[in-house]
Tab-separated table of C-alpha atoms in Angstrom:
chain	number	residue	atom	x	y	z
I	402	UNK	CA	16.483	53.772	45.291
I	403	UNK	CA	15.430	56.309	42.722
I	404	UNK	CA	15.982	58.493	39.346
I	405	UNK	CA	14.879	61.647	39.188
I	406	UNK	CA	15.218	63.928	36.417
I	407	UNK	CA	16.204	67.907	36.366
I	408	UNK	CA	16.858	69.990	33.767
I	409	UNK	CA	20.425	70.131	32.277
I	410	UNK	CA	22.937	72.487	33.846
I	411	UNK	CA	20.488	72.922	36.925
I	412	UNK	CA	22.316	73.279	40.376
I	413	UNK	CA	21.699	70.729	42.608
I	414	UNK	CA	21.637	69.879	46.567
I	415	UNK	CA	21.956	66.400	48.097
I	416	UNK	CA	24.031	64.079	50.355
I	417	UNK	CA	26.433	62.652	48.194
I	418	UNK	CA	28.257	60.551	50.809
I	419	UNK	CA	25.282	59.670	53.417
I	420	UNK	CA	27.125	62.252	56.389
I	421	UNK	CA	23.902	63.930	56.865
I	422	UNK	CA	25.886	67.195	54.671
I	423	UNK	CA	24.400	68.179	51.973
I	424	UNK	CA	26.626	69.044	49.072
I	425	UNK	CA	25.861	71.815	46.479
I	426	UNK	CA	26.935	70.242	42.538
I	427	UNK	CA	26.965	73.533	40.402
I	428	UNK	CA	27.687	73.378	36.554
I	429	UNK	CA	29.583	76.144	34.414
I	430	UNK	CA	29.234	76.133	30.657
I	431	UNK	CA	32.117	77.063	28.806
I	432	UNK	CA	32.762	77.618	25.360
I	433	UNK	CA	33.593	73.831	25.072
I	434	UNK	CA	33.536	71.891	28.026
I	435	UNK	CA	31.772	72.227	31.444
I	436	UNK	CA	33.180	73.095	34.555
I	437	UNK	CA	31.463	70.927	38.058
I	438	UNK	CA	31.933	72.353	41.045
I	439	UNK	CA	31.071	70.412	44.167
I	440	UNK	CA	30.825	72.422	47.255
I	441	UNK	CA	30.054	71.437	51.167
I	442	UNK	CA	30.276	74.529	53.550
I	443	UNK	CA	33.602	75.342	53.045
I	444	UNK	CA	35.000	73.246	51.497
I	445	UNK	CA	35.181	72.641	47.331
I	446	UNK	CA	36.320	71.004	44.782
I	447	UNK	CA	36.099	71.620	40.725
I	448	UNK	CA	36.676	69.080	38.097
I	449	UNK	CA	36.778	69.590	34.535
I	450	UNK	CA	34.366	67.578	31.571
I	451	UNK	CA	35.511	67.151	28.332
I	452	UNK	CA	35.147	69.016	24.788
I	453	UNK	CA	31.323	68.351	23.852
I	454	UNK	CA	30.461	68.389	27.620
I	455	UNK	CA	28.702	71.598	26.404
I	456	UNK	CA	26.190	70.208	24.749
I	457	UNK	CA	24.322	68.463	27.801
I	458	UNK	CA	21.179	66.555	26.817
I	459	UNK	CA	19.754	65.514	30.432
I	460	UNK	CA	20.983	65.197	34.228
I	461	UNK	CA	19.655	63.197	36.813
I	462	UNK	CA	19.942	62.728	40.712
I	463	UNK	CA	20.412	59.216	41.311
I	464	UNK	CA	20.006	57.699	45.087
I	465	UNK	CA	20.905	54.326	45.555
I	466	UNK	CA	20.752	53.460	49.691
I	467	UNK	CA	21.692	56.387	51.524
I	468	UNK	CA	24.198	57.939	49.431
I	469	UNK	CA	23.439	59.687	45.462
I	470	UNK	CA	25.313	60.653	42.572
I	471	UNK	CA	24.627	63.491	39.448
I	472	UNK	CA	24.367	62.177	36.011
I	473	UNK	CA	25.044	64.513	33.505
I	474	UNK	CA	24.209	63.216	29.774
I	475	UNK	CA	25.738	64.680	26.887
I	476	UNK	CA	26.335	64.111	22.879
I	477	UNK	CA	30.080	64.204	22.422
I	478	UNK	CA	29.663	64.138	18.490
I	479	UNK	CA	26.886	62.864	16.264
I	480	UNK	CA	24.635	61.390	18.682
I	481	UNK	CA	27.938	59.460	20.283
I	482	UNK	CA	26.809	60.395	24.265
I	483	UNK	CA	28.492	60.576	27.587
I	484	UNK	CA	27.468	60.360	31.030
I	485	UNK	CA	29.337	62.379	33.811
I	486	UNK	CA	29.191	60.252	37.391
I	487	UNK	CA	29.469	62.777	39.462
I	488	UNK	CA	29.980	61.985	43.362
I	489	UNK	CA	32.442	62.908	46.293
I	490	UNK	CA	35.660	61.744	45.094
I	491	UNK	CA	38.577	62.510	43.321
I	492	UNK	CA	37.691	61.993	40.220
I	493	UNK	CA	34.246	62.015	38.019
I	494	UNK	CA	33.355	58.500	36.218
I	495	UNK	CA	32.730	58.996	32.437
I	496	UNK	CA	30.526	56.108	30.708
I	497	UNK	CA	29.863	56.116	27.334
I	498	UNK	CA	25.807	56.446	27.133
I	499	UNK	CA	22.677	58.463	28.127
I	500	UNK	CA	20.802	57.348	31.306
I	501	UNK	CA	17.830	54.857	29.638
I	502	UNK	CA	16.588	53.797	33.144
I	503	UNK	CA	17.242	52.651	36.536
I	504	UNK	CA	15.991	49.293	38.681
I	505	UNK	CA	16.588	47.255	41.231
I	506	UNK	CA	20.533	48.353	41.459
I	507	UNK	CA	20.868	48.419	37.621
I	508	UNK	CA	21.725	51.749	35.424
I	509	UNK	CA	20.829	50.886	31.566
I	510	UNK	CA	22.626	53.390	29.015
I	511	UNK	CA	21.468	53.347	25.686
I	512	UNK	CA	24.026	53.930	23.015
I	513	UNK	CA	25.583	53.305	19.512
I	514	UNK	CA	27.279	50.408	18.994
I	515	UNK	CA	29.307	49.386	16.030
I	516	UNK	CA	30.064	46.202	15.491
I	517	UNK	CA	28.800	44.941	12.020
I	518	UNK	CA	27.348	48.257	10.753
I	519	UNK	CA	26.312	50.947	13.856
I	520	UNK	CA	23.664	49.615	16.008
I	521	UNK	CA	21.228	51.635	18.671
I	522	UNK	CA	22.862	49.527	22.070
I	523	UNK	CA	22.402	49.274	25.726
I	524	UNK	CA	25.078	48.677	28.415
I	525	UNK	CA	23.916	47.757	31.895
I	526	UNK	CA	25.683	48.990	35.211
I	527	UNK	CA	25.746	47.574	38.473
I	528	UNK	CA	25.111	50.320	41.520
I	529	UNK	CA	25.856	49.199	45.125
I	530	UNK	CA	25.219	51.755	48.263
I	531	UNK	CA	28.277	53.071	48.120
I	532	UNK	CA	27.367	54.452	44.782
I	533	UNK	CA	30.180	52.020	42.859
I	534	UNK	CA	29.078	51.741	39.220
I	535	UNK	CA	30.390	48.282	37.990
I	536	UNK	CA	30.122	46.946	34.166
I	537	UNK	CA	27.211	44.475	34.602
I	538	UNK	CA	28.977	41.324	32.002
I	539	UNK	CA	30.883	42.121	29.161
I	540	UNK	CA	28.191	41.784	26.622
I	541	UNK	CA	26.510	45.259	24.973
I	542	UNK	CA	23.508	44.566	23.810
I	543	UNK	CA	22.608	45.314	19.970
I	544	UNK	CA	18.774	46.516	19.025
I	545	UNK	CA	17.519	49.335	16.916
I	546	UNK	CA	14.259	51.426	16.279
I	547	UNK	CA	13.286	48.899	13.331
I	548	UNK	CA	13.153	45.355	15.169
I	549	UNK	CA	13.019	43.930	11.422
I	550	UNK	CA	16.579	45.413	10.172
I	551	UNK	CA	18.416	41.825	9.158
I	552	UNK	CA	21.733	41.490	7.862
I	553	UNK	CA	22.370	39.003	4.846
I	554	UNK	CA	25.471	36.873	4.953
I	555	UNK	CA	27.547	37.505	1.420
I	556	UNK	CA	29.454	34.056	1.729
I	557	UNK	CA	30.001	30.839	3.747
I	558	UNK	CA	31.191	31.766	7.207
I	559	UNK	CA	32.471	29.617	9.987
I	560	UNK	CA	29.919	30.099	13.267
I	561	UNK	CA	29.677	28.197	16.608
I	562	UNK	CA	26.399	27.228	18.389
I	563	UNK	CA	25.402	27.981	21.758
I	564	UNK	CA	26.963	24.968	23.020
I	565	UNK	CA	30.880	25.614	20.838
I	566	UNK	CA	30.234	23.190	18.061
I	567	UNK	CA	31.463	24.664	15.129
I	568	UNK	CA	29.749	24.344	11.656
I	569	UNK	CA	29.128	26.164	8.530
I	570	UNK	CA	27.011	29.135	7.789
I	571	UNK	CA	26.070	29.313	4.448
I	572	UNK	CA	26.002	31.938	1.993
I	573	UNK	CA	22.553	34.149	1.706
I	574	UNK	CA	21.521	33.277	5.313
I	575	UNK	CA	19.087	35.855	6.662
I	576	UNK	CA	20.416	36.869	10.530
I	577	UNK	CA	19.916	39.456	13.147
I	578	UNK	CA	23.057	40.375	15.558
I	579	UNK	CA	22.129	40.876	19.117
I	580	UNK	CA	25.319	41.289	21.058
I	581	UNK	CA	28.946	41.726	20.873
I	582	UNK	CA	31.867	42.206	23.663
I	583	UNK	CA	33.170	44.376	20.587
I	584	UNK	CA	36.614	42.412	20.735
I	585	UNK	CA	36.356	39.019	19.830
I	586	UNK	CA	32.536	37.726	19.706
I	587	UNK	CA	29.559	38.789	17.935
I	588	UNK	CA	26.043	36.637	19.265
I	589	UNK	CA	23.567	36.416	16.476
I	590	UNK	CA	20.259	34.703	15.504
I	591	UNK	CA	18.868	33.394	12.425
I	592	UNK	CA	15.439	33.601	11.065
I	593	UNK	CA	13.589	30.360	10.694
I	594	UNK	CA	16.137	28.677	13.270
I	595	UNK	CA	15.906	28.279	16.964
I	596	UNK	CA	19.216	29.300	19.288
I	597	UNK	CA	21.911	31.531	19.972
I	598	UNK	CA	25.064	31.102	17.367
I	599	UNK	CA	28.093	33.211	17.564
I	600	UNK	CA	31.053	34.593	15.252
I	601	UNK	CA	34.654	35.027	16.406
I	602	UNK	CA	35.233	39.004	15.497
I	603	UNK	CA	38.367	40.899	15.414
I	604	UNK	CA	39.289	45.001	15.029
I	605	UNK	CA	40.521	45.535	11.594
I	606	UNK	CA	44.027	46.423	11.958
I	607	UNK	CA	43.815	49.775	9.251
I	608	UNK	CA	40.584	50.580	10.432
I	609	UNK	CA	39.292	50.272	14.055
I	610	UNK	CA	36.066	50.370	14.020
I	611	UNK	CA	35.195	48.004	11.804
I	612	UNK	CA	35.864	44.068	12.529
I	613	UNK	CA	36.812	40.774	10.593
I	614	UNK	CA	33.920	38.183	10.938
I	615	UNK	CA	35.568	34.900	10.804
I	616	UNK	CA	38.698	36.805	9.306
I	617	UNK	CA	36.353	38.922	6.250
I	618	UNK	CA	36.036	42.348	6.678
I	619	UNK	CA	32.220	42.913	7.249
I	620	UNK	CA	31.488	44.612	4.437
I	621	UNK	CA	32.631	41.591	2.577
I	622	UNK	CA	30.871	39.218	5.058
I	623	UNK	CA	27.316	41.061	5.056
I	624	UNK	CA	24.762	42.424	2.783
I	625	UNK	CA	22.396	45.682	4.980
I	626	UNK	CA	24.999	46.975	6.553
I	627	UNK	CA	23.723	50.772	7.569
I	628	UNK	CA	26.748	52.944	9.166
I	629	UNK	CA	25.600	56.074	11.229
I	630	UNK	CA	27.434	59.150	10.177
């Protein structure tokens, strides 16, 4: 298994689907989008990246067993990122994400997160040798360039322990979010206090992409809140 890096837009040759036929993955840069085209003697077949596609960041040849796959990283908008899948199929697999690293099996993708202000993230992917990517869990994991960024609760929340009990959490307690499902539960930890504790989280219904925590709207529940633009 391994991760090799070329530059963006660079034509590549490998064995996509272990046949001993090596397939030729050319990219064409339009004015927005990028067009793949994934050619084996003969035989070819295009398929069309979104808007933003344009602006590619990194690719990478990925070989997992005998068969590989092209990642193509690139920032949709504002640092939001995208990796292309690309393999013999019918379709390419967009993930939201750059390539972080690869090991033993697992693709990391770092990416922003926002769930209680806008977070630097990481989602994990499973890779078997047929070159399936698979969610690893449902959990994205929250961290950030500052490890000492804290958010400040603003008032008395209701929070459950690793273990479901249920208790108070009162206002002015210092805590430090470090994953979310971004639907229903946000995992935190508090300074000074040993264990995992949790919030139930829901989408705002008039805006999206910011949740209730324990039915407040997070800008009510938290002081520190930063927001990436």
């Amino acid at each position: 298994s391994s991760l090799k890096s070329c530059e963006a837009f660079e034509s590549v040759s490998t064995d996509l689907d272990a046949d001993g036929i090596t397939e030729r993955i050319e990219f064409v840069k339009k004015a927005e989008g990028v067009t793949v085209r994934v050619s084996r003697g003969e035989n070819a077949w295009e398929y069309s990246l979104p808007a933003g596609s344009e602006n590619a960041v990194s690719q990478y040849v990925l070989k997992n067993g005998k068969r590989s796959c092209v990642l193509f990283c690139y920032d949709l908008a504002s640092d939001d990122y995208q990796t292309a899948a690309i393999s013999l199929g019918s379709k390419v697999n967009i993930l939201d994400g750059s390539v972080a690293g690869f090991e033993n099996g697992v693709l990391t993708l770092n990416l922003t997160v926002d769930v209680a202000g806008t977070w630097l993230g990481s989602a994990d992917y499973t890779v078997d040798e047929d070159m399936h990517l698979s969610r690893k869990g449902e959990l994205y994991e929250l961290s950030g360039v500052d490890e000492t960024r804290r958010l400040t609760s603003k008032k008395a929340l209701s929070a459950f322990t690793a273990s479901g009990e249920k208790f108070t959490l009162e206002a002015g307690t210092v805590l430090r979010p470090v994953s979310s499902d971004l639907e229903s539960v946000l995992y935190f930890r508090i300074d000074n206090r040993d264990g995992l504790f949790s919030f139930k989280i829901a989408h705002q219904k008039d805006n999206y992409w910011e949740f209730l925590i324990d039915g407040v709207p997070e800008r009510e529940a938290f002081d520190g809140l930063e927001y990436y633009d």
